[in-house]
Coordinates of C-alpha atoms in Angstrom, one line a residue:
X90 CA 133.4 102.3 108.5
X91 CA 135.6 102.9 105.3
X92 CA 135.6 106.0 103.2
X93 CA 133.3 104.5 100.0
X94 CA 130.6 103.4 102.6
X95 CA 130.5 107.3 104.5
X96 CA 129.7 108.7 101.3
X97 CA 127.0 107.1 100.6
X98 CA 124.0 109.7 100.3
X99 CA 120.6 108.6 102.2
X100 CA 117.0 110.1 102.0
X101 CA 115.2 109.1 105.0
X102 CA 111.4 109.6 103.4
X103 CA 108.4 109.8 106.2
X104 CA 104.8 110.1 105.5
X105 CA 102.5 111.5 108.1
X106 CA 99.1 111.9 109.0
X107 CA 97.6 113.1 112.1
X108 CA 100.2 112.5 113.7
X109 CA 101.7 115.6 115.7
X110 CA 101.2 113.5 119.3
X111 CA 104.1 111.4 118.5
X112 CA 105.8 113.0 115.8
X113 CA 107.9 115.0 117.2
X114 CA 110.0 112.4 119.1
X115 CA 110.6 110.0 115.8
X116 CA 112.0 113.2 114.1
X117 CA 114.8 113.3 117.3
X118 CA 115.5 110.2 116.8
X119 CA 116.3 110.7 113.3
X120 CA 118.0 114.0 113.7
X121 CA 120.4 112.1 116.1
X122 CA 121.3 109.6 113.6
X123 CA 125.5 108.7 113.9
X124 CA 125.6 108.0 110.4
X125 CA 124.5 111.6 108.7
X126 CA 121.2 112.0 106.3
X127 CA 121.2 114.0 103.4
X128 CA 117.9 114.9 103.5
X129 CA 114.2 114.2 105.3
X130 CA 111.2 114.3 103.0
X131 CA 107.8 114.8 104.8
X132 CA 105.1 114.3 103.2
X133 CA 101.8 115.2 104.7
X134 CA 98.3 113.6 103.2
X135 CA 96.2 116.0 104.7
X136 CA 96.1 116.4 108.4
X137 CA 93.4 117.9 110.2
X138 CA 95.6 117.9 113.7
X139 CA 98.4 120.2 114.2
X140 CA 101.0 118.0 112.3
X141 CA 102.0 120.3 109.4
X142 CA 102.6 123.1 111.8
X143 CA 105.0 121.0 113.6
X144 CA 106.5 120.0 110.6
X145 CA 107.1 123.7 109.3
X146 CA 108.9 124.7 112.7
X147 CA 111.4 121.9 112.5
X148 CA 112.0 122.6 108.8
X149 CA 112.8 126.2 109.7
X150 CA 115.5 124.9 112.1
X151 CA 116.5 121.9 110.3
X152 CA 117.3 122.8 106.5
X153 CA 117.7 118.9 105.4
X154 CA 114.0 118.6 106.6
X155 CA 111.7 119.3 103.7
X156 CA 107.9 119.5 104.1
X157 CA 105.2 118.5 101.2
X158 CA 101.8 118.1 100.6
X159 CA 100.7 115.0 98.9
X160 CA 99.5 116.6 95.4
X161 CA 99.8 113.2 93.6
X162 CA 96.2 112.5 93.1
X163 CA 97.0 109.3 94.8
X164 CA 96.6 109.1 98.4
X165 CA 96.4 106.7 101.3
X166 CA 100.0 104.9 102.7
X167 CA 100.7 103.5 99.4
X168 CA 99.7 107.0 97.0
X169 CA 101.9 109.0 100.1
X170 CA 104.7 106.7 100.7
X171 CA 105.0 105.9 96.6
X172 CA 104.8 109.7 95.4
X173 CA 106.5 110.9 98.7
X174 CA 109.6 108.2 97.5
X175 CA 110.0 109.6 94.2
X176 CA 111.4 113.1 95.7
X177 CA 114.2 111.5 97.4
X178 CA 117.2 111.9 95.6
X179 CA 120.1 110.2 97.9
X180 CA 121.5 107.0 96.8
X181 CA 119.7 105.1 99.5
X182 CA 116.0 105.6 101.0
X183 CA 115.1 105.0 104.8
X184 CA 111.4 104.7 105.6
X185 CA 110.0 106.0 108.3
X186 CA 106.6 105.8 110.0
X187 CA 105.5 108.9 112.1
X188 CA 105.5 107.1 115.1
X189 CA 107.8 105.1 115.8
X190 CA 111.4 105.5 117.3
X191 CA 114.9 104.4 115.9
X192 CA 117.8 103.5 117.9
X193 CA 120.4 106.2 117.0
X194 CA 123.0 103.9 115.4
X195 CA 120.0 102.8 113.0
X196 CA 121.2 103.8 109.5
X197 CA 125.0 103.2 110.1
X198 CA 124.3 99.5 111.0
X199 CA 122.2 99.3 107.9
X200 CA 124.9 101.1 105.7
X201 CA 127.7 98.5 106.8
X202 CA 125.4 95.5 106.0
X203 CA 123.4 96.1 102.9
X204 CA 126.8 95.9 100.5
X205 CA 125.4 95.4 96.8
X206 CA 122.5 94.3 98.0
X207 CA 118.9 96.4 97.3
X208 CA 117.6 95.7 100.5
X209 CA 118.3 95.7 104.2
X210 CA 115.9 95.0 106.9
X211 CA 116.5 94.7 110.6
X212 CA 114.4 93.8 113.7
X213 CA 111.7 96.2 115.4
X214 CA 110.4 95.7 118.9
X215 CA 107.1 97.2 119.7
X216 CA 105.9 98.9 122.4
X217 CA 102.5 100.4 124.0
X218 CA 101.7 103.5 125.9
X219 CA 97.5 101.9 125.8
X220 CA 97.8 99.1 128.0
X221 CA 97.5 96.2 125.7
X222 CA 99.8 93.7 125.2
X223 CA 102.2 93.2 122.7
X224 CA 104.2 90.6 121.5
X225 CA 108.3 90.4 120.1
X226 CA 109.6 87.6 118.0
X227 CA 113.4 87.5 118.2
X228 CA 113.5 84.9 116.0
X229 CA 115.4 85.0 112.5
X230 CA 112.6 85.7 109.7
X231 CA 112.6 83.9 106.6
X232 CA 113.7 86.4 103.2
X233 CA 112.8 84.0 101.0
X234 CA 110.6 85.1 98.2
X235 CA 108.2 82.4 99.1
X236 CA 107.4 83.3 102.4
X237 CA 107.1 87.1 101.6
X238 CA 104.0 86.4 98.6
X239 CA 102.0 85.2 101.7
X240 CA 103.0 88.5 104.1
X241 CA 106.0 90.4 104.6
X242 CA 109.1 89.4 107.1
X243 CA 109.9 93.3 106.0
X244 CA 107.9 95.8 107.5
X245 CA 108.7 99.3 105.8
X246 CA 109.7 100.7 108.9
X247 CA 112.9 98.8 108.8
X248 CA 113.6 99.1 105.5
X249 CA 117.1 100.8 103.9
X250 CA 116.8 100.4 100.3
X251 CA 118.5 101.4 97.2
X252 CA 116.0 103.7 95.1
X253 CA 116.7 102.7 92.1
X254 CA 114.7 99.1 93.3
X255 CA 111.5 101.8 92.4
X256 CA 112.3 100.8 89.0
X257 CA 111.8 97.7 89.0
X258 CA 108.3 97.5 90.2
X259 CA 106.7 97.7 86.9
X260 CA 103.8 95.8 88.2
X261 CA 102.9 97.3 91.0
X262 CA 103.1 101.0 92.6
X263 CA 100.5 102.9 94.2
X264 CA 97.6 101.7 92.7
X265 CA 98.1 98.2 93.1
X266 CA 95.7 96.9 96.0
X267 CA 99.1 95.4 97.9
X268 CA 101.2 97.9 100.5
X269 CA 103.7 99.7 99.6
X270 CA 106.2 97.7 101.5
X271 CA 105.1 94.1 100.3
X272 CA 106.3 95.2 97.0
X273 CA 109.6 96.4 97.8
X274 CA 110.1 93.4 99.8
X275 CA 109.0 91.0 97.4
X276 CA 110.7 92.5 94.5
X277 CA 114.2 92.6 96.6
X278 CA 113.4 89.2 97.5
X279 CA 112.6 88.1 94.0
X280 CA 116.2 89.3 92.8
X281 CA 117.8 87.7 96.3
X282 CA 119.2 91.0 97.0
X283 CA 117.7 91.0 101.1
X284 CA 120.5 91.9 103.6
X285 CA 119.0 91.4 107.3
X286 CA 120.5 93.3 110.6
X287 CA 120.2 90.5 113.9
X288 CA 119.4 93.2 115.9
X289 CA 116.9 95.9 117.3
X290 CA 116.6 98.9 114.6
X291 CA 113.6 100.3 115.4
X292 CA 111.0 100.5 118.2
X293 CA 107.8 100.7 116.5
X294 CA 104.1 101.8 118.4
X295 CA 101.6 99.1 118.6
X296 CA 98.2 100.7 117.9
X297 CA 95.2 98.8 118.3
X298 CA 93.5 99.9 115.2
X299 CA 97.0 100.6 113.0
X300 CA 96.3 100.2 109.3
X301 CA 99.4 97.9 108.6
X302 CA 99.0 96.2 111.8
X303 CA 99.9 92.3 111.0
X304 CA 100.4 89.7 113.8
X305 CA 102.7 87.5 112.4
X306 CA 102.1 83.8 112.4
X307 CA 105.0 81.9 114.0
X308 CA 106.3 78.3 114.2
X309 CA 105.9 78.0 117.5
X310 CA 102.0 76.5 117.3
X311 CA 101.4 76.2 121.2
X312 CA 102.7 80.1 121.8
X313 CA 100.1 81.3 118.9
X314 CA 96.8 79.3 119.5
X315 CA 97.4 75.8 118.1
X316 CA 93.6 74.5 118.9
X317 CA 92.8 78.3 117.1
X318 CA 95.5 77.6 114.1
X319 CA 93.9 74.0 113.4
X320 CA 90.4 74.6 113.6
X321 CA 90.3 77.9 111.6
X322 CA 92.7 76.7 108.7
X323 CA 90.3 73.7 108.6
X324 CA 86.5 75.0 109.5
X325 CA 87.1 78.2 107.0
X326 CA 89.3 76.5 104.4
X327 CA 87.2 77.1 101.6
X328 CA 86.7 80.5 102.1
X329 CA 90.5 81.2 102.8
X330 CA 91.4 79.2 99.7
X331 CA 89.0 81.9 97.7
X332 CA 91.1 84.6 99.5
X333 CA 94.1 82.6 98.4
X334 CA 93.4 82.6 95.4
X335 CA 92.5 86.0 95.1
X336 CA 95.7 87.1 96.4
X337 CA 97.7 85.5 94.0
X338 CA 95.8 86.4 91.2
X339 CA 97.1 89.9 92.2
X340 CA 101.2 88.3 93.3
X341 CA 101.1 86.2 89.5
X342 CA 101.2 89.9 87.6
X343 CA 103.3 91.8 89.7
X344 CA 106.5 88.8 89.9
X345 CA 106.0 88.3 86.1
X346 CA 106.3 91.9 85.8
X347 CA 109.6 92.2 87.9
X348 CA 113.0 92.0 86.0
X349 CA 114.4 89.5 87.5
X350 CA 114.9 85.9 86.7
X351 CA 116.0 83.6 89.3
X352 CA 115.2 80.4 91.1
X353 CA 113.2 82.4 93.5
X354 CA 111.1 84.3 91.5
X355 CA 110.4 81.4 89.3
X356 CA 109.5 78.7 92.1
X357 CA 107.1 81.8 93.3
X358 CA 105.3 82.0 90.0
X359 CA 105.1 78.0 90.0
X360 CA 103.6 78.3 93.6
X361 CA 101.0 81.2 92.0
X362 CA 100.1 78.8 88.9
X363 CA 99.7 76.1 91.3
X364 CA 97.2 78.2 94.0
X365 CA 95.0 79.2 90.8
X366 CA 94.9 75.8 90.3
X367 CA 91.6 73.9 91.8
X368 CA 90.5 70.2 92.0
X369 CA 92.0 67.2 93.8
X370 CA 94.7 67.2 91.8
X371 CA 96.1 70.6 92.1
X372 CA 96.0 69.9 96.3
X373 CA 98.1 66.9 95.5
X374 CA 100.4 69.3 93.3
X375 CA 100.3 72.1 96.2
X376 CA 101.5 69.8 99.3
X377 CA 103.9 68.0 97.0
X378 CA 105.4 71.9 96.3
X379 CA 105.1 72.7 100.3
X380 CA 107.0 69.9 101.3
X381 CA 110.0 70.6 98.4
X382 CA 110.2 73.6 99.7
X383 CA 109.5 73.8 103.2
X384 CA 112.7 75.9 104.4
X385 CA 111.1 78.3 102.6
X386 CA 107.6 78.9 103.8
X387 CA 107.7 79.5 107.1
X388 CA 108.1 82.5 109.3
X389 CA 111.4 80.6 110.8
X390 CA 113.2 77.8 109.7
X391 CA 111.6 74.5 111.7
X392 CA 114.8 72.4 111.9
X393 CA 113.0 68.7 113.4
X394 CA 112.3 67.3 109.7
X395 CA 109.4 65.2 110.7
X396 CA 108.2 68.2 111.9
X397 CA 108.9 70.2 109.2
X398 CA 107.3 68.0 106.9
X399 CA 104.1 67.4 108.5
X400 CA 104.1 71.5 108.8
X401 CA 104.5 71.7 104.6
X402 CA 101.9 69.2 104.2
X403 CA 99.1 71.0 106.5
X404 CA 99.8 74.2 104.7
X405 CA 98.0 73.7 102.3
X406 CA 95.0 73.8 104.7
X407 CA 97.1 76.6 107.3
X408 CA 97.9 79.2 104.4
X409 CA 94.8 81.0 104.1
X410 CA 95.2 81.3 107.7
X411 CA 97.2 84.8 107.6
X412 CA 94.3 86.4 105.7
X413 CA 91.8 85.3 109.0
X414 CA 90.8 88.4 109.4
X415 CA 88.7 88.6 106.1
X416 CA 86.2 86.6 107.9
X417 CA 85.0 89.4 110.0
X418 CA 83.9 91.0 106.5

């Protein structure tokens, strides 16, 4: 690692709540980081467990810890992690959940790779102490802006990011009805400034009920339910198009907002015009827009071309498939 790259300064910001039972072990693995942190910035939305009490002894031992209270006015993950953001003052931030667990060489593999760029992400395995299954996809995710309007290839828990990328999300921020982490990843991606780490980062707990809990969609149709995958994008389709639609009445404002201009963020805005689009003709314009850009759209590159294109063309049916879950509402 050469000289210019040790010195850069990194804030590794956390924000917790109710979360003592597993907190203590994601702090060690921070603490044990081989590339040193400046500073740890806890910020607490009012726990009711025993959580700030941990936090105070380890910030009595550890003088780069420092504790907080949410007193934005804002709260939930995006009011915490937003405000909780805004007190770091390194050159880079680090986001942390409460529970998860880092591998120790974490931030110095993300140092080395993120060069210019805003962003760096990295893989994250899960794991359960419940029971329950859980699922790891090794495969490389797509960074493209495209992909990342429909969910994010980023969780947060990966992310090492410059802070001045705050700045440019003039659209969004804690009140927009988007996570926190969609927006940094979508505004990196919209200045294709993404650098990616091919390996594990981050070992992140799979809870059942956990608010950002996303089960990524795959190109592997047979592994994820392809009877399920068919019949849902098709039996439901006009109620996911409505959710489509909905979502990218939210995405159009928040990229024309970003200040960026390149091909990326401008085919994303043509994809956003095109999904408030309705009528026969609009589908027509949608498909023909999938297949053009169908290295783009899915959560891994699908390298058969027939394949590929067949893939595009269903997705204009198979994209409201990732917001399934409003139909239990």
């Amino acid at each position: 690692m050469n000289k210019e790259v040790q010195t850069l300064k990194i804030s590794v910001v956390m924000c917790t709540y109710n979360g003592a039972r597993f907190l203590e072990e994601q702090l060690q693995s921070i603490l044990k980081q081989t590339y040193p942190v400046q500073e740890i910035i806890v910020q607490d939305d009012g726990s009711t467990d025993d959580t700030m009490t941990l936090l105070e002894d380890y910030a009595s031992r550890y003088p780069q810890i420092k504790v907080y209270a949410n007193d934005s006015g804002c709260h939930g993950i995006n009011g915490n992690f937003f405000s909780a953001m805004r007190r770091a003052t390194g050159d880079y931030i680090a986001i942390s959940d409460q529970d998860d667990i880092w591998e120790y060489d974490k931030l110095r593999k993300q140092v080395e790779a993120i060069g210019d760029h805003l962003l760096c992400s990295g893989f994250s395995v899960p794991f359960s102490e419940g029971g329950f299954p859980v699922q790891t996809d090794m495969r490389p995710p797509c960074l493209h802006l495209l992909r990342n309007t429909y969910l994010s290839e980023m969780p947060g828990h990966t992310m090492l990011l410059r802070r001045d990328l705050l700045d440019a999300l003039k659209g969004g921020g804690p009140t927009m009805p988007l996570y926190y982490d969609w927006q940094l990843a979508c505004a990196a991606a919209a200045a294709e400034s993404v650098a990616f780490v091919s390996e594990v980062l981050v070992h992140f707990r799979r809870h059942a009920d956990a608010a950002t809990a996303t089960v990524p969609v795959g190109s592997s149709m047979l592994s994820r339910g392809a009877w399920d995958y068919i019949r849902t994008s098709l039996l439901h389709h006009r109620f996911l198009q409505r959710e489509v639609r909905h979502r990218f009445a939210i995405v159009r404002p928040f990229l024309e907002h970003l200040p960026f201009r390149t091909d990326s963020i401008n085919d994303a805005l043509r994809m956003s015009e095109l999904h408030l689009q309705r009528g026969p003709i609009a589908f027509i314009k949608r498909m023909a827009f999938f297949v053009k850009h169908s290295r783009h759209i899915f959560h891994t590159e699908e390298r058969r071309p027939v394949v590929r294109v067949l893939r595009a063309m269903f997705f204009v049916y198979s994209c409201g498939y990732y917001y399934r879950s409003h139909l239990k509402h």
